[in-house]
Amino acid sequence: MIGLRKRDRSLSNDGKSGSSAYSGKRLKVEDTRGNEAEHRSLKTQEIRTAEDTEILPGEEGLSEFERRRLKNLRDNAKFFEEMGIFKAKDAFRELSEKPKVKPTERGLKRGAVKPEPLPRRAPSLRLQNKDPAGEELPERPTIFVEPTEEHPRKASGPLTMCETLKNAEENTETSHNNFLSSLKTLGEGKEKKSVKVESSLENFLKACKRMKLHEDRVAKVVKDRIFSVAVHPSETRVFVCAGDKWGKIGLWDVESKEGDDGVFLYEPHSRPVNCMFFDPSNASRLYSCSYDGTIRRCDFNKAVFDELYATPEEDSNRCSGFDFLDASNLVVSHSDGDVGLVDIRTKGLAAEHMYQCHRKSVKTINVHPVKKHYFLTGSTDGNACIWDIRQMKDKKPVSVDTLPHGRNLSSAFFSPQTGKFIVTCCVDDRLRIFEGSTPGEYKQRCSTRHNNHTGRWLTPFRFMWHPSREDVIVTGSMDRPRRIELFDTSGHLIHTFTDGDYLGSVCSINAFHPTRNILVGANSSGRLHVFM
DNA sequence: AAAGCATGTTTCC
DNA sequence: TGGAAACCCTGCTT
């Protein structure tokens, strides 16, 4: 961007300001890295051939050199015109013009985070520089400070919502108590029990056209980049949450004014919160999983973040995702390619089983919605694999289906009702949909180009299904003006959500409400956008 | 194997 | 006010 802008400026100088009579030639010289001697010889040559310069009206009295200079300006302008430079420049300016979307000041206020020293877990043997037997190891050279040392894992065991609260305001106490009381009623709300929304795609898209953003529906909900987002299934309240880079979870009661415009911020983790879900069988429980190697469950009735799972070492095997096998068992994916089985009823925090499923990091893990013994993993080793939990005897199991992609995957998910479709997000800039009736038989159905090049600062895209539709996939987009896109199972773009006033950034992570027409988009600076 | 590069938004000055 | 700096644990290329 900086480079392009500089080039743009130099073009306008050459075309208009007349800072150089030889701009046309000079471009060539610049291309050969500014050879000064060559430049000078060109100059003298041109002055010598200036004798045939015609004297135009208004140029009387000007020196031959000046006339030649003006002619060069005209020639250059004509040349650029013919090349379409000016048109291209205007088009470029139009494209690169930043939308005038002012970042919202709603939600968390700027300023210092309330320093709340939490008790930290005893450092691991590795961090104490001891071998597994507890013997002191030789001093290691410290080349750089590891992030875990600056952001150590939180103390093991339950953390209360009060002790992890991070809102900056002074007078949050009463406000927070009100919020905690309101959380208790959130889970009690009369929920439609698994009522399938069976409206046609056409009707759904009509409803999408009516969904709008509004000033009150954009807020800063966490401090940093958002890695995960969840929508509460409440039929009456609009309640959304975001997990950020430094282990914070922001809860936003969208239509409330308590705290910072309805936002309360907690820090139950210490590293990116990659994956968050409400318990499908109990809407007052929010599960979260983090690169700090732990899974916690926030219980709104107890106002506590319980710890359900922890890897033995805090940074060697980061948790990247999880899903529910049944009410008490989870599958957990890790950054070293392992998949763990966790029984959350047991007292211990370790996994029951750990399998080496991939050679590289597993990005997403997803249980088949009907045949619960199958789960799907998407990995940076370039494969999406389906595994059968009943056949996993060895430490190194064999997948029952492998969908190879040339390159790194950032997500792979079964369609949420039947599991008949799989959508994958790959860094080769493709959205792929696979179709199959049973694992082992999935075949690619279509592949659509989609710019997934989010780069280093933005959270990579994840193609997410509408949680109760087989025909709608939602994703962020790099296109301008900034937008959130919907695709169907043929890989066709079927809708884009935009807003000239309130959506001005890339929403990498998005989630639909299961039954209501509510869509939340999360950007890489902690802001949530609620279309409804 | 190690280093370099690219990408976008916000905040600060 | 515009422009620079900060963010930074990702994946690719040299």
XYZ file of C-alpha atoms (C1' of nucleotides) in Angstrom:
559
model
C 0.000 0.000 0.000
C 2.741 2.421 0.934
C 4.661 1.485 -2.180
C 1.648 1.894 -4.399
C 0.794 5.238 -2.946
C 4.316 6.522 -3.522
C 4.221 5.363 -7.124
C 0.915 7.127 -7.561
C 2.403 10.376 -6.319
C 5.387 10.196 -8.644
C 3.085 9.632 -11.595
C 1.099 12.761 -10.863
C 4.290 14.789 -10.584
C 5.524 13.575 -13.925
C 2.224 14.267 -15.576
C 1.378 17.691 -14.217
C 3.802 19.673 -12.148
C 6.461 19.894 -14.803
C 9.203 19.234 -12.333
C 11.080 17.589 -15.126
C 11.080 18.199 -18.832
C 12.227 14.684 -19.476
C 9.781 12.731 -17.464
C 9.005 10.326 -20.295
C 12.638 9.472 -20.759
C 13.312 9.633 -17.079
C 10.869 6.847 -16.428
C 13.046 4.635 -18.567
C 16.179 5.800 -16.834
C 14.600 5.141 -13.459
C 13.789 1.657 -14.623
C 17.492 1.035 -15.020
C 18.033 2.287 -11.472
C 18.762 5.967 -12.063
C 22.010 6.081 -13.989
C 23.027 9.741 -13.630
C 25.481 9.785 -16.517
C 22.895 8.390 -18.880
C 20.408 10.943 -17.657
C 22.764 13.842 -18.393
C 23.588 12.647 -21.881
C 19.893 12.327 -22.701
C 19.381 15.895 -21.567
C 22.000 17.383 -23.881
C 20.804 15.267 -26.766
C 17.277 16.563 -26.425
C 18.323 20.182 -26.211
C 20.234 19.752 -29.445
C 17.192 18.360 -31.268
C 14.982 21.161 -29.960
C 15.579 23.372 -33.015
C 12.472 22.109 -34.826
C 10.220 23.127 -31.924
C 7.372 25.129 -33.335
C 6.545 28.473 -31.668
C 2.906 28.248 -30.519
C 0.668 31.198 -29.566
C 1.484 32.324 -26.086
C 4.990 30.945 -26.257
C 6.532 33.980 -27.941
C 9.488 35.302 -26.049
C 10.153 31.999 -24.370
C 13.537 30.456 -24.802
C 13.954 27.452 -26.992
C 14.600 25.390 -23.894
C 11.359 26.553 -22.233
C 9.377 25.813 -25.388
C 10.920 22.396 -25.642
C 10.084 21.827 -22.008
C 6.390 22.734 -22.501
C 6.226 20.540 -25.598
C 7.625 17.645 -23.647
C 4.968 18.203 -21.004
C 2.249 18.113 -23.657
C 3.730 15.055 -25.321
C 4.019 13.245 -22.077
C 0.464 14.088 -21.089
C -0.726 12.851 -24.492
C 1.345 9.704 -24.120
C -0.078 9.029 -20.685
C -3.588 9.753 -21.945
C -3.125 7.205 -24.750
C -1.822 4.646 -22.312
C -4.881 5.198 -20.142
C -2.718 6.195 -17.180
C -5.086 8.914 -15.952
C -8.096 6.639 -16.164
C -6.177 3.915 -14.389
C -5.096 6.401 -11.777
C -8.658 7.532 -11.132
C -9.831 3.936 -10.991
C -7.018 3.149 -8.583
C -7.879 6.102 -6.410
C -11.514 5.007 -6.358
C -10.538 1.475 -5.410
C -8.042 2.399 -2.769
C -10.116 5.156 -1.259
C -10.807 4.228 2.319
C -14.479 4.152 3.197
C -15.408 6.873 5.609
C -16.377 4.494 8.362
C -15.422 5.885 11.695
C -14.533 3.178 14.214
C -17.267 2.984 16.776
C -16.593 4.289 20.244
C -19.266 2.070 21.698
C -18.289 -0.830 23.893
C -15.045 -0.998 25.793
C -13.579 2.414 26.453
C -9.977 3.251 25.799
C -7.547 3.531 28.623
C -5.760 1.332 31.044
C -7.061 -2.105 31.854
C -7.719 -2.537 35.543
C -4.653 -4.330 36.844
C -5.970 -7.463 38.495
C -3.119 -9.696 39.559
C -4.275 -13.278 39.372
C -2.542 -16.125 41.166
C -0.534 -18.003 38.577
C -0.071 -21.715 38.266
C 3.284 -23.053 39.455
C 5.717 -22.959 36.529
C 6.095 -26.266 34.713
C 9.260 -28.347 35.091
C 10.242 -27.229 31.610
C 9.962 -23.571 32.576
C 11.907 -24.280 35.752
C 14.560 -25.743 33.483
C 14.323 -29.169 35.059
C 14.120 -32.586 33.458
C 11.030 -34.811 34.001
C 12.589 -36.260 37.144
C 12.942 -32.786 38.618
C 16.713 -32.576 38.126
C 18.187 -29.190 37.265
C 19.143 -28.869 33.575
C 22.107 -26.838 32.260
C 21.368 -23.138 31.669
C 19.722 -22.486 28.296
C 20.769 -19.478 26.267
C 17.869 -17.007 26.169
C 17.542 -15.750 22.637
C 14.126 -14.161 22.891
C 11.432 -13.891 25.525
C 8.836 -16.545 24.947
C 5.276 -15.242 24.852
C 4.260 -17.687 27.567
C 6.607 -16.018 29.978
C 4.973 -12.664 29.387
C 1.497 -14.161 29.341
C 1.615 -17.126 31.706
C -1.267 -19.539 31.912
C -3.845 -18.610 34.532
C -3.987 -20.444 37.826
C -5.409 -23.904 37.452
C -8.953 -24.539 38.624
C -12.074 -22.356 38.645
C -11.767 -18.608 38.140
C -14.668 -16.399 39.157
C -16.095 -13.889 36.735
C -15.477 -11.174 39.315
C -11.758 -11.852 39.651
C -11.262 -12.043 35.883
C -13.294 -8.900 35.119
C -11.281 -6.389 33.103
C -13.574 -3.438 32.435
C -11.730 -0.186 32.943
C -14.417 1.848 34.667
C -14.310 2.553 38.354
C -17.998 2.145 39.058
C -18.379 -1.287 37.522
C -19.211 -3.131 40.699
C -22.966 -2.515 40.944
C -23.191 -2.595 37.228
C -21.394 -5.924 37.087
C -23.640 -7.391 39.747
C -26.652 -6.365 37.691
C -25.051 -7.990 34.687
C -24.369 -11.224 36.538
C -28.009 -11.370 37.672
C -29.159 -10.811 34.121
C -26.912 -13.652 32.942
C -28.802 -16.054 35.177
C -32.058 -15.284 33.404
C -30.413 -15.632 29.994
C -30.202 -19.426 30.177
C -33.731 -19.748 31.536
C -35.352 -18.027 28.566
C -37.996 -20.039 26.809
C -36.017 -21.555 23.984
C -37.498 -23.170 20.969
C -36.472 -26.776 21.413
C -34.580 -27.722 18.266
C -37.241 -26.299 15.987
C -35.818 -26.569 12.486
C -36.143 -23.451 10.408
C -37.401 -24.888 7.165
C -37.944 -21.734 5.174
C -36.758 -21.837 1.592
C -33.416 -20.366 0.635
C -35.292 -17.734 -1.328
C -37.200 -16.612 1.754
C -34.066 -16.709 3.845
C -32.280 -14.445 1.366
C -35.215 -12.040 1.393
C -34.845 -11.878 5.152
C -31.105 -11.280 4.752
C -31.836 -8.241 2.605
C -33.795 -6.785 5.482
C -30.982 -7.364 7.988
C -29.199 -4.114 8.730
C -26.351 -2.826 10.770
C -26.963 0.126 13.056
C -24.871 2.437 15.159
C -25.958 0.627 18.318
C -24.980 -2.746 16.915
C -21.262 -2.183 16.525
C -19.091 -2.214 19.603
C -15.611 -2.908 20.785
C -16.086 -6.092 22.776
C -12.482 -7.189 23.378
C -9.153 -5.349 23.285
C -7.327 -7.224 20.536
C -7.792 -9.374 17.477
C -10.851 -11.608 17.616
C -10.173 -15.328 17.172
C -13.623 -16.720 17.946
C -17.210 -15.587 18.172
C -20.430 -17.098 19.500
C -24.106 -16.115 19.471
C -26.342 -17.061 22.365
C -29.417 -19.037 21.181
C -31.828 -16.886 23.211
C -35.103 -16.143 21.435
C -35.618 -12.907 23.278
C -32.271 -11.297 23.960
C -29.418 -10.490 21.623
C -26.314 -11.757 23.338
C -22.966 -12.306 21.612
C -19.401 -13.031 22.682
C -15.911 -12.761 21.296
C -12.599 -14.348 22.265
C -9.415 -12.394 21.583
C -5.699 -12.806 21.174
C -4.677 -12.416 24.785
C -7.143 -14.772 26.400
C -9.947 -12.289 26.919
C -13.605 -13.042 26.430
C -16.018 -10.171 25.888
C -19.722 -10.701 26.589
C -22.081 -8.223 24.982
C -25.727 -7.903 25.892
C -26.452 -5.904 22.736
C -29.541 -4.058 23.914
C -28.282 -3.338 27.433
C -26.603 -0.207 28.752
C -24.860 -1.717 31.776
C -21.069 -1.464 31.942
C -19.513 -0.261 28.707
C -22.630 -0.166 26.503
C -23.586 -3.678 27.590
C -20.048 -5.061 27.254
C -18.214 -6.916 30.017
C -14.683 -8.149 29.543
C -13.046 -11.123 31.270
C -9.654 -12.745 31.096
C -9.977 -16.464 31.840
C -7.223 -17.456 29.391
C -3.766 -16.120 28.620
C -3.388 -16.797 24.884
C -5.709 -16.682 21.854
C -9.222 -17.973 22.451
C -9.674 -20.029 19.299
C -13.031 -21.596 19.647
C -16.184 -20.852 21.648
C -19.584 -22.522 21.777
C -22.633 -22.449 23.939
C -23.427 -25.863 25.362
C -26.061 -27.310 22.983
C -27.919 -28.802 25.933
C -27.509 -25.923 28.400
C -27.514 -22.358 27.129
C -26.113 -20.936 30.349
C -22.737 -22.557 29.690
C -20.127 -21.110 27.369
C -17.165 -23.326 26.444
C -13.894 -21.742 25.388
C -10.634 -23.197 24.187
C -7.297 -21.422 24.012
C -3.742 -21.604 22.742
C -2.770 -21.529 26.428
C -3.639 -25.242 26.335
C -6.830 -25.166 28.400
C -10.562 -25.550 27.905
C -12.843 -23.698 30.274
C -16.570 -23.534 30.711
C -18.211 -20.398 31.913
C -21.274 -21.173 33.981
C -23.545 -18.115 34.026
C -25.405 -19.364 37.081
C -22.275 -19.855 39.178
C -20.456 -16.865 37.592
C -17.342 -19.011 37.269
C -15.007 -20.151 34.513
C -14.396 -23.803 35.347
C -11.336 -25.560 33.994
C -12.196 -28.766 32.138
C -9.032 -29.666 30.328
C -5.371 -28.686 30.374
C -2.389 -29.921 28.418
C 0.504 -30.923 30.682
C 2.814 -28.177 29.403
C 1.503 -24.731 28.854
C 2.959 -23.949 25.461
C 4.067 -27.199 23.879
C 0.674 -28.312 22.671
C -1.780 -25.513 22.148
C -5.503 -26.227 21.840
C -6.907 -25.054 18.529
C -10.483 -26.315 18.650
C -12.996 -28.705 20.128
C -16.434 -30.169 19.570
C -18.982 -32.192 21.515
C -19.098 -35.936 20.905
C -21.935 -36.192 23.405
C -22.988 -34.418 26.572
C -19.874 -35.403 28.482
C -17.156 -36.086 25.910
C -15.189 -33.654 23.820
C -12.737 -34.030 20.977
C -9.937 -31.475 21.196
C -7.523 -30.541 18.402
C -3.979 -29.339 19.027
C -1.347 -27.337 17.226
C 1.044 -30.317 17.025
C -1.437 -32.397 15.023
C -2.802 -34.389 17.983
C -6.462 -34.970 18.756
C -7.505 -35.689 22.324
C -10.607 -37.297 23.796
C -11.721 -35.590 26.971
C -14.332 -36.813 29.412
C -15.424 -33.676 31.236
C -17.021 -35.606 34.113
C -13.680 -36.850 35.393
C -11.844 -34.842 38.010
C -8.503 -34.777 36.211
C -7.669 -32.256 33.529
C -5.847 -34.654 31.178
C -7.205 -36.235 28.005
C -8.402 -39.834 28.160
C -6.731 -40.582 24.832
C -4.409 -38.692 22.575
C -4.018 -39.546 18.903
C -1.440 -38.351 16.390
C -3.817 -37.530 13.565
C -1.819 -35.004 11.553
C 1.803 -34.136 10.966
C 1.072 -30.444 11.424
C -1.330 -28.201 13.304
C -5.016 -29.121 13.286
C -6.969 -25.924 12.672
C -10.555 -27.068 13.172
C -12.299 -30.149 14.499
C -15.939 -30.969 13.934
C -18.123 -33.935 14.908
C -20.527 -35.327 12.278
C -23.982 -33.942 13.167
C -25.752 -37.304 12.799
C -23.169 -40.073 12.932
C -21.524 -38.887 16.105
C -18.655 -41.384 15.941
C -17.165 -39.564 12.965
C -15.254 -36.328 13.250
C -13.564 -34.111 10.700
C -10.224 -32.335 11.039
C -8.680 -29.631 8.854
C -4.930 -29.242 9.093
C -1.982 -27.183 7.906
C -0.610 -30.422 6.458
C -3.051 -29.797 3.592
C -5.589 -32.505 4.391
C -9.118 -32.627 5.686
C -9.577 -36.046 7.283
C -12.556 -37.933 8.638
C -11.912 -40.250 11.581
C -14.000 -42.979 13.142
C -13.758 -42.892 16.907
C -14.628 -46.614 17.071
C -11.617 -47.543 14.994
C -9.038 -45.514 16.849
C -7.008 -48.105 18.659
C -3.459 -46.975 17.920
C -1.676 -43.816 18.812
C -1.330 -43.217 15.079
C -4.794 -43.953 13.695
C -5.807 -44.240 10.044
C -8.443 -41.864 8.717
C -11.564 -43.232 7.062
C -11.526 -40.466 4.464
C -8.860 -38.010 3.327
C -9.591 -34.952 1.236
C -6.232 -33.670 -0.009
C -5.736 -29.966 -0.790
C -2.536 -28.721 -2.281
C -1.992 -26.371 0.608
C -2.793 -25.405 4.117
C -6.389 -25.515 5.353
C -7.804 -22.979 7.753
C -11.162 -24.692 8.278
C -13.231 -27.752 7.433
C -16.813 -28.235 8.615
C -19.667 -30.689 8.037
C -22.993 -29.220 7.012
C -24.900 -28.913 10.289
C -28.059 -30.965 9.691
C -27.022 -34.028 7.690
C -23.245 -33.829 7.340
C -23.747 -34.518 3.642
C -21.568 -31.575 2.666
C -18.148 -30.438 3.811
C -16.865 -26.916 3.189
C -13.152 -26.201 3.394
C -11.161 -22.976 3.449
C -7.732 -23.311 1.890
C -4.884 -20.805 1.465
C -4.832 -21.603 -2.239
C -7.690 -19.061 -2.414
C -10.436 -21.600 -2.946
C -13.704 -22.445 -1.295
C -14.361 -26.146 -1.865
C -17.483 -28.136 -1.192
C -17.395 -31.900 -0.924
C -20.414 -34.135 -0.964
C -20.876 -37.684 0.250
C -23.400 -39.925 1.944
C -20.846 -41.662 4.133
C -17.186 -41.146 5.079
C -14.941 -42.747 2.510
C -17.155 -41.505 -0.302
C -16.848 -37.732 -0.131
C -16.181 -36.258 -3.566
C -15.439 -32.661 -4.470
C -18.631 -31.027 -5.621
C -17.325 -27.608 -6.556
C -14.493 -25.162 -6.066
C -14.818 -21.388 -6.153
C -12.132 -18.732 -6.090
C -12.178 -16.706 -2.891
C -9.426 -14.385 -1.769
C -8.281 -15.907 1.512
C -5.060 -13.952 1.674
C -5.622 -12.282 5.015
C -1.914 -11.882 5.744
C -0.300 -11.596 9.103
C -2.453 -9.069 10.909
C -5.891 -10.451 10.224
C -7.409 -13.618 11.620
C -7.574 -16.213 8.799
C -11.030 -16.801 7.369
C -13.111 -19.771 8.460
C -15.997 -20.781 6.233
C -18.867 -21.356 8.655
C -22.252 -22.949 8.033
C -25.433 -21.316 9.155
C -25.979 -23.487 12.262
C -29.387 -24.701 11.128
C -29.198 -24.587 7.338
C -27.646 -26.962 4.848
C -27.511 -24.340 2.105
C -25.779 -21.285 3.572
C -22.085 -20.702 4.240
C -20.866 -17.409 5.693
C -17.427 -15.852 5.357
C -15.536 -12.605 5.600
C -14.044 -11.034 2.513
C -11.105 -8.899 1.470
C -13.195 -7.063 -1.156
C -14.031 -3.401 -0.870
C -16.301 -2.023 0.301
C -15.897 -4.361 3.229
C -18.485 -7.109 3.307
C -19.642 -10.422 4.725
C -20.525 -13.004 2.091
C -22.942 -15.916 1.857
C -22.343 -18.878 -0.466
C -24.600 -21.778 -1.395
C -23.548 -25.418 -1.735
C -22.759 -24.927 -5.417
C -20.127 -22.385 -4.513
C -22.196 -19.441 -5.749
C -22.163 -16.121 -3.976
C -25.776 -15.598 -2.943
C -25.683 -12.523 -0.723
C -23.342 -9.850 0.582
C -23.833 -7.844 3.735
C -22.380 -4.341 3.557
C -22.887 -1.072 5.365
C -21.444 2.211 4.184
C -21.652 3.782 7.621
C -20.722 1.090 10.109
C -18.818 -1.715 8.377
C -15.354 -0.561 7.377
C -13.094 -3.469 8.230
C -12.570 -7.143 7.399
C -14.762 -9.452 9.478
C -12.757 -12.678 9.465
C -14.999 -14.646 11.807
C -18.789 -14.703 11.577
C -21.674 -16.542 13.190
C -25.430 -16.773 12.636
C -28.005 -17.158 15.359
C -29.489 -20.690 15.047
C -33.099 -19.593 14.728
C -33.324 -15.807 14.449
C -32.101 -13.610 11.628
C -29.049 -12.349 13.463
C -25.531 -12.376 12.066
C -22.465 -11.281 13.992
C -19.210 -10.399 12.250
C -15.937 -10.051 14.145
C -12.994 -7.973 12.928
C -9.339 -8.007 13.899
C -9.466 -5.129 16.322
C -11.997 -6.459 18.788
C -15.197 -5.116 17.247
C -18.408 -7.037 16.716
C -20.982 -6.064 14.080
C -24.503 -7.366 14.573
C -26.712 -7.470 11.470
C -30.378 -8.019 12.380
C 17.631 -23.456 8.022
C 17.138 -18.792 8.663
C 15.585 -14.526 7.136
C 12.461 -11.665 4.750
C 8.127 -10.406 3.092
C 3.231 -9.379 2.680
C -1.359 -8.126 4.383
C -5.245 -4.190 7.179
C -6.900 -1.405 11.078
C -6.307 1.365 14.811
C -4.101 4.531 17.552
C -0.887 7.861 18.433
C 1.524 12.127 17.595
C -4.951 16.688 10.385
C -2.276 13.099 7.832
C 1.101 9.999 8.294
C 3.773 6.794 10.880
C 4.027 3.190 14.127
C 2.227 -0.790 16.286
C 0.382 -5.086 15.887
C 3.354 -9.701 15.112
C 3.292 -17.066 16.817
C 1.175 -17.172 9.605
C 2.472 -19.089 5.393
C 5.169 -18.633 1.630
C 9.531 -17.570 -0.861
C 14.335 -16.708 -1.128
